[in-house]
Structures are given as C-alpha cells and as structure tokens.
Amino acid sequence: DAGVIQSPRHEVTEMGQEVTLRCKPISGHDYLFWYRQTMMRGLELLIYFNNNVPIDDSGMPEDRFSAKMPNASFSTLKIQPSEPRDSAVYFCASSRIGPLGYTFGSGTRLTVV
Amino acid sequence: DQQVKQNSPSLSVQEGRISILNCDYTNSMFDYFLWYKKYPAEGPTFLISISSIKDKNEDGRFTVFLNKSAKHLSLHIVPSQPGDSAVYFCAAREGAQKLVFGQGTRLTINP
C-alpha cells in the first residue's frame, strides 16, 4: 500500500494565480479530508468527503477555495486566485469509518509570493 | 472558537525522563480523543487513542489520560527517547468521522 499520495510536494506561485493540489487516497477508504496547517491554528479541517460526496465544507476559508472528488481515487483542492495568506502546508488524509484515525499524506507546502 | 487547545507550543525533556503533553477541549460531545505525531516534512501519524468512556489507555511507553470533568487529556511518554522528538497533535472526534485538531506541541528530547 503506497499510502496517501499528494502532489506536488512544494508549490511556489505568484499572487493571483490559480493553484491546484492533488490527492490520491488509500484504496478502500471511504473518507477523504483536506487540512491546512498553520502556526496559529494547527491543523484546520477545510472539507471532507464520504464516498466522493462533500459532507462538510464549513472550514473552507472563502469562495476562492474549492474542492472536488470526481472518483474514489482522486481529489483536488483549488485556490483561485491565490493570496500570500494562503501560504501553508496542505494535507490530505483518508480513512475508513471508525475511531482509529486517519492516514495522512506527506503534504504540499504552498508558498504564494 | 478553538475547540481543542494545546497551550504549550514547545516542551523540552531530558532523555530517560517523563514527557507530559497536555490538551484541553470545550465540546462535551467529543467521543474519541487521539494523539498524532509529526516529523518534519512528513504527514502526522496516529499514535494512540482513547474513548470518552475510559480514563486511561496504555500502549508501551505511551499512556493517554482523560479527565472528562476537567475536559482535559494528557499524553505521557516514559521513558523519553531521542526519536520521540517531534510535533504532537491532540485531536478529538466530532460526529461520524470528523477530527478537530489542536495547534500542536513541539517536543524536544535532550541527550
């Protein structure tokens, strides 16, 4: 099992550009989560999906952020237009139902200049 | 606003001694609590969990304690080892599968 795969590992972009982050969850996992890590707030949940359907997007900062899960093996998080305050590490995680927690990917470090 | 809080951004402990990481929460509806460990340039990895109906769970050198009346949990690591140096996140489960995380505590184990 290759685990949760995120791409790219690093992204540097200019303010105003569109950014797309990608995630491949573990096969068989029903849930997919997008988190953002910041110093002030730690790991913030942005959105999560169950069986490819968005369940809770209350953590998405504003309309500039959108996420899709077109099938069970792929999800994207898009920021358009990007701003310097979006600079953070973005993590994708997946899980089955149950209390044992998630498996996280290695993250995408986004820098908006 | 922050439902799960880790008030100590960092902790330094001597190798072989006990490390105690603390976490406070506000939502009494949380039913599971978890600790995650994160090394630089890697994603967080699951360490240990505890159900809200228990007050202690132990796994080797790691023990998690839950005090529901105080809405407080702690992670004890005994004895601490250099490989334990990492950022530790406390998390609580809300609803079917949603985890709410704290800000993290950076633990440094000194030789």
CSV table of C-alpha atoms in Angstrom, one decimal:
chain,number,residue,atom,x,y,z
A,1,ASP,CA,0.0,0.0,0.0
A,2,ALA,CA,1.6,3.3,-1.1
A,3,GLY,CA,-0.4,5.3,1.4
A,4,VAL,CA,-2.0,8.7,0.7
A,5,ILE,CA,-0.2,10.4,-2.2
A,6,GLN,CA,-0.2,14.1,-2.6
A,7,SER,CA,1.3,16.2,-5.3
A,8,PRO,CA,3.1,18.5,-5.7
A,9,ARG,CA,5.3,18.4,-2.6
A,10,HIS,CA,6.1,22.0,-3.0
A,11,GLU,CA,4.4,24.8,-4.9
A,12,VAL,CA,5.6,28.4,-5.3
A,13,THR,CA,3.2,30.7,-7.2
A,14,GLU,CA,2.6,34.3,-7.6
A,15,MET,CA,-0.3,36.1,-6.0
A,16,GLY,CA,-3.4,35.9,-8.2
A,17,GLN,CA,-2.5,32.7,-9.9
A,18,GLU,CA,-4.6,29.5,-9.7
A,19,VAL,CA,-3.2,26.7,-7.6
A,20,THR,CA,-4.3,23.0,-7.8
A,21,LEU,CA,-3.3,20.5,-5.1
A,22,ARG,CA,-3.9,16.8,-5.8
A,23,CYS,CA,-4.5,13.8,-3.6
A,24,LYS,CA,-4.9,10.0,-4.1
A,25,PRO,CA,-6.4,8.3,-1.1
A,26,ILE,CA,-5.8,4.8,0.1
A,27,SER,CA,-7.8,2.3,-1.9
A,28,GLY,CA,-10.9,1.2,0.1
A,29,HIS,CA,-11.0,4.2,2.3
A,30,ASP,CA,-14.5,5.9,2.4
A,31,TYR,CA,-13.5,9.2,3.7
A,32,LEU,CA,-11.2,11.9,2.4
A,33,PHE,CA,-10.1,15.1,4.3
A,34,TRP,CA,-8.3,18.2,3.4
A,35,TYR,CA,-6.5,20.0,6.2
A,36,ARG,CA,-4.3,23.1,6.4
A,37,GLN,CA,-1.5,23.5,8.9
A,38,THR,CA,-0.7,27.0,10.3
A,39,MET,CA,1.3,28.0,13.3
A,40,MET,CA,-1.6,29.8,14.9
A,41,ARG,CA,-4.4,27.3,14.4
A,42,GLY,CA,-2.5,24.0,14.0
A,43,LEU,CA,-4.4,21.6,11.7
A,44,GLU,CA,-7.6,23.1,10.4
A,45,LEU,CA,-10.2,20.9,8.6
A,46,LEU,CA,-11.1,22.6,5.3
A,47,ILE,CA,-13.5,20.0,3.8
A,48,TYR,CA,-14.2,16.3,3.9
A,49,PHE,CA,-15.9,13.8,1.6
A,50,ASN,CA,-17.7,10.5,2.2
A,51,ASN,CA,-18.0,8.2,-0.8
A,52,ASN,CA,-17.0,11.1,-3.0
A,53,VAL,CA,-19.7,13.4,-1.7
A,54,PRO,CA,-18.8,16.6,0.2
A,55,ILE,CA,-20.1,16.3,3.7
A,56,ASP,CA,-18.8,19.4,5.5
A,57,ASP,CA,-17.1,22.3,3.8
A,58,SER,CA,-17.6,24.8,6.7
A,59,GLY,CA,-13.8,25.1,7.1
A,60,MET,CA,-13.2,26.4,3.6
A,61,PRO,CA,-11.9,29.9,4.1
A,62,GLU,CA,-13.8,31.7,1.3
A,63,ASP,CA,-15.1,31.3,-2.2
A,64,ARG,CA,-11.5,31.3,-3.6
A,65,PHE,CA,-11.2,27.7,-2.3
A,66,SER,CA,-12.9,24.8,-3.9
A,67,ALA,CA,-12.5,21.0,-3.7
A,68,LYS,CA,-13.7,18.1,-5.8
A,69,MET,CA,-13.7,14.4,-5.7
A,70,PRO,CA,-14.7,13.0,-9.1
A,71,ASN,CA,-14.0,9.4,-8.2
A,72,ALA,CA,-12.9,7.3,-5.2
A,73,SER,CA,-9.2,7.5,-6.1
A,74,PHE,CA,-8.7,11.3,-6.7
A,75,SER,CA,-9.4,14.6,-5.2
A,76,THR,CA,-8.3,18.2,-5.9
A,77,LEU,CA,-8.2,21.4,-3.8
A,78,LYS,CA,-8.1,24.5,-5.9
A,79,ILE,CA,-7.3,28.1,-4.9
A,80,GLN,CA,-8.2,30.8,-7.4
A,81,PRO,CA,-7.0,33.5,-7.1
A,82,SER,CA,-4.2,32.7,-4.6
A,83,GLU,CA,-3.1,35.2,-2.0
A,84,PRO,CA,0.0,35.3,0.2
A,85,ARG,CA,-2.0,34.5,3.3
A,86,ASP,CA,-2.8,31.1,1.7
A,87,SER,CA,0.8,30.1,2.2
A,88,ALA,CA,0.7,27.0,4.4
A,89,VAL,CA,1.1,23.2,4.3
A,90,TYR,CA,-1.9,21.4,3.0
A,91,PHE,CA,-2.6,17.8,4.0
A,92,CYS,CA,-4.9,15.3,2.5
A,93,ALA,CA,-5.9,12.3,4.7
A,94,SER,CA,-8.2,9.3,4.2
A,95,SER,CA,-9.8,6.8,6.4
A,96,ARG,CA,-12.4,4.0,6.8
A,97,ILE,CA,-15.2,4.5,9.3
A,98,GLY,CA,-14.0,4.1,12.9
A,99,PRO,CA,-12.1,5.8,15.7
A,100,LEU,CA,-8.6,4.8,14.8
A,101,GLY,CA,-7.9,8.0,12.9
A,102,TYR,CA,-6.7,8.9,9.6
A,103,THR,CA,-3.8,8.2,7.3
A,104,PHE,CA,-2.2,11.5,6.2
A,105,GLY,CA,-0.2,12.2,3.1
A,106,SER,CA,3.1,14.0,3.2
A,107,GLY,CA,1.6,17.4,2.5
A,108,THR,CA,2.0,20.1,-0.1
A,109,ARG,CA,3.9,23.2,1.1
A,110,LEU,CA,2.4,26.2,-0.7
A,111,THR,CA,4.1,29.5,-0.9
A,112,VAL,CA,2.3,32.4,-2.5
A,113,VAL,CA,4.6,35.4,-3.3
B,1,ASP,CA,-13.6,29.3,18.8
B,2,GLN,CA,-10.7,26.7,19.1
B,3,GLN,CA,-12.4,23.6,20.4
B,4,VAL,CA,-9.2,21.7,21.1
B,5,LYS,CA,-6.3,23.6,22.6
B,6,GLN,CA,-2.7,22.8,23.3
B,7,ASN,CA,-1.4,25.7,25.3
B,8,SER,CA,2.3,24.8,25.3
B,9,PRO,CA,3.9,25.4,21.9
B,10,SER,CA,7.0,23.6,23.0
B,11,LEU,CA,8.4,21.3,25.6
B,12,SER,CA,12.0,20.2,26.3
B,13,VAL,CA,12.7,17.0,28.3
B,14,GLN,CA,15.8,15.1,29.2
B,15,GLU,CA,16.3,11.6,27.7
B,16,GLY,CA,15.0,8.9,30.0
B,17,ARG,CA,12.6,11.2,31.9
B,18,ILE,CA,8.9,11.5,31.5
B,19,SER,CA,7.3,13.8,28.9
B,20,ILE,CA,3.8,15.1,29.6
B,21,LEU,CA,1.9,16.8,26.9
B,22,ASN,CA,-1.4,18.4,27.7
B,23,CYS,CA,-4.6,19.2,25.8
B,24,ASP,CA,-7.9,20.9,26.7
B,25,TYR,CA,-11.2,20.8,24.9
B,26,THR,CA,-14.5,22.5,25.1
B,27,ASN,CA,-17.0,20.3,23.3
B,28,SER,CA,-18.5,17.6,25.6
B,29,MET,CA,-19.9,15.8,22.6
B,30,PHE,CA,-16.5,14.5,21.5
B,31,ASP,CA,-16.5,10.7,21.8
B,32,TYR,CA,-12.9,9.8,20.9
B,33,PHE,CA,-9.6,11.5,21.5
B,34,LEU,CA,-6.4,10.8,19.6
B,35,TRP,CA,-2.7,11.8,19.6
B,36,TYR,CA,-0.8,12.2,16.4
B,37,LYS,CA,3.0,12.6,16.0
B,38,LYS,CA,4.6,14.6,13.2
B,39,TYR,CA,8.1,14.6,11.9
B,40,PRO,CA,9.4,17.4,9.7
B,41,ALA,CA,8.4,17.1,6.0
B,42,GLU,CA,6.0,14.2,6.8
B,43,GLY,CA,2.3,13.9,7.5
B,44,PRO,CA,1.0,13.3,11.0
B,45,THR,CA,0.9,9.6,12.1
B,46,PHE,CA,-1.6,8.1,14.5
B,47,LEU,CA,-0.1,7.3,17.9
B,48,ILE,CA,-2.7,6.4,20.5
B,49,SER,CA,-6.4,7.0,21.2
B,50,ILE,CA,-8.9,6.8,24.0
B,51,SER,CA,-12.7,6.5,24.1
B,52,SER,CA,-14.6,9.1,26.1
B,53,ILE,CA,-16.0,6.3,28.3
B,54,LYS,CA,-12.5,5.4,29.6
B,55,ASP,CA,-10.0,7.4,31.6
B,56,LYS,CA,-6.7,5.7,30.6
B,57,ASN,CA,-5.2,3.8,27.7
B,58,GLU,CA,-1.7,2.5,27.6
B,59,ASP,CA,0.5,1.3,24.7
B,60,GLY,CA,4.0,0.6,25.5
B,61,ARG,CA,5.8,3.8,26.6
B,62,PHE,CA,2.8,5.9,25.7
B,63,THR,CA,-0.2,6.4,28.1
B,64,VAL,CA,-3.1,8.8,27.5
B,65,PHE,CA,-5.2,10.0,30.4
B,66,LEU,CA,-8.7,11.6,30.1
B,67,ASN,CA,-10.3,13.7,32.7
B,68,LYS,CA,-13.8,14.4,31.4
B,69,SER,CA,-14.9,16.6,34.3
B,70,ALA,CA,-12.0,18.9,33.6
B,71,LYS,CA,-12.2,18.4,29.8
B,72,HIS,CA,-8.5,17.7,29.8
B,73,LEU,CA,-6.3,14.9,28.4
B,74,SER,CA,-2.6,14.3,28.6
B,75,LEU,CA,-0.1,12.1,26.9
B,76,HIS,CA,2.7,10.6,29.0
B,77,ILE,CA,5.8,9.2,27.4
B,78,VAL,CA,8.1,7.1,29.7
B,79,PRO,CA,11.0,6.9,29.3
B,80,SER,CA,11.5,9.6,26.7
B,81,GLN,CA,13.8,8.8,23.8
B,82,PRO,CA,15.6,11.0,21.2
B,83,GLY,CA,13.3,9.5,18.5
B,84,ASP,CA,10.3,11.0,20.3
B,85,SER,CA,11.4,14.5,19.3
B,86,ALA,CA,8.5,15.6,17.0
B,87,VAL,CA,5.4,17.8,17.0
B,88,TYR,CA,2.5,16.2,18.8
B,89,PHE,CA,-1.1,17.0,17.9
B,90,CYS,CA,-4.1,16.3,20.1
B,91,ALA,CA,-7.4,15.6,18.2
B,92,ALA,CA,-11.0,14.9,19.1
B,93,ARG,CA,-13.7,13.2,17.1
B,94,GLU,CA,-16.9,15.1,16.4
B,95,GLY,CA,-19.7,13.3,14.6
B,96,ALA,CA,-19.2,10.3,12.3
B,97,GLN,CA,-15.6,10.8,11.3
B,98,LYS,CA,-14.5,14.4,11.7
B,99,LEU,CA,-11.4,15.1,13.7
B,100,VAL,CA,-10.7,18.5,15.3
B,101,PHE,CA,-7.0,19.1,16.0
B,102,GLY,CA,-5.1,21.3,18.4
B,103,GLN,CA,-2.2,23.6,17.5
B,104,GLY,CA,0.4,21.1,18.3
B,105,THR,CA,3.3,20.9,20.8
B,106,ARG,CA,6.9,20.6,19.7
B,107,LEU,CA,8.7,18.0,22.0
B,108,THR,CA,12.5,18.0,22.1
B,109,ILE,CA,14.3,15.2,23.9
B,110,ASN,CA,17.7,16.3,25.0
B,111,PRO,CA,20.5,13.7,25.4
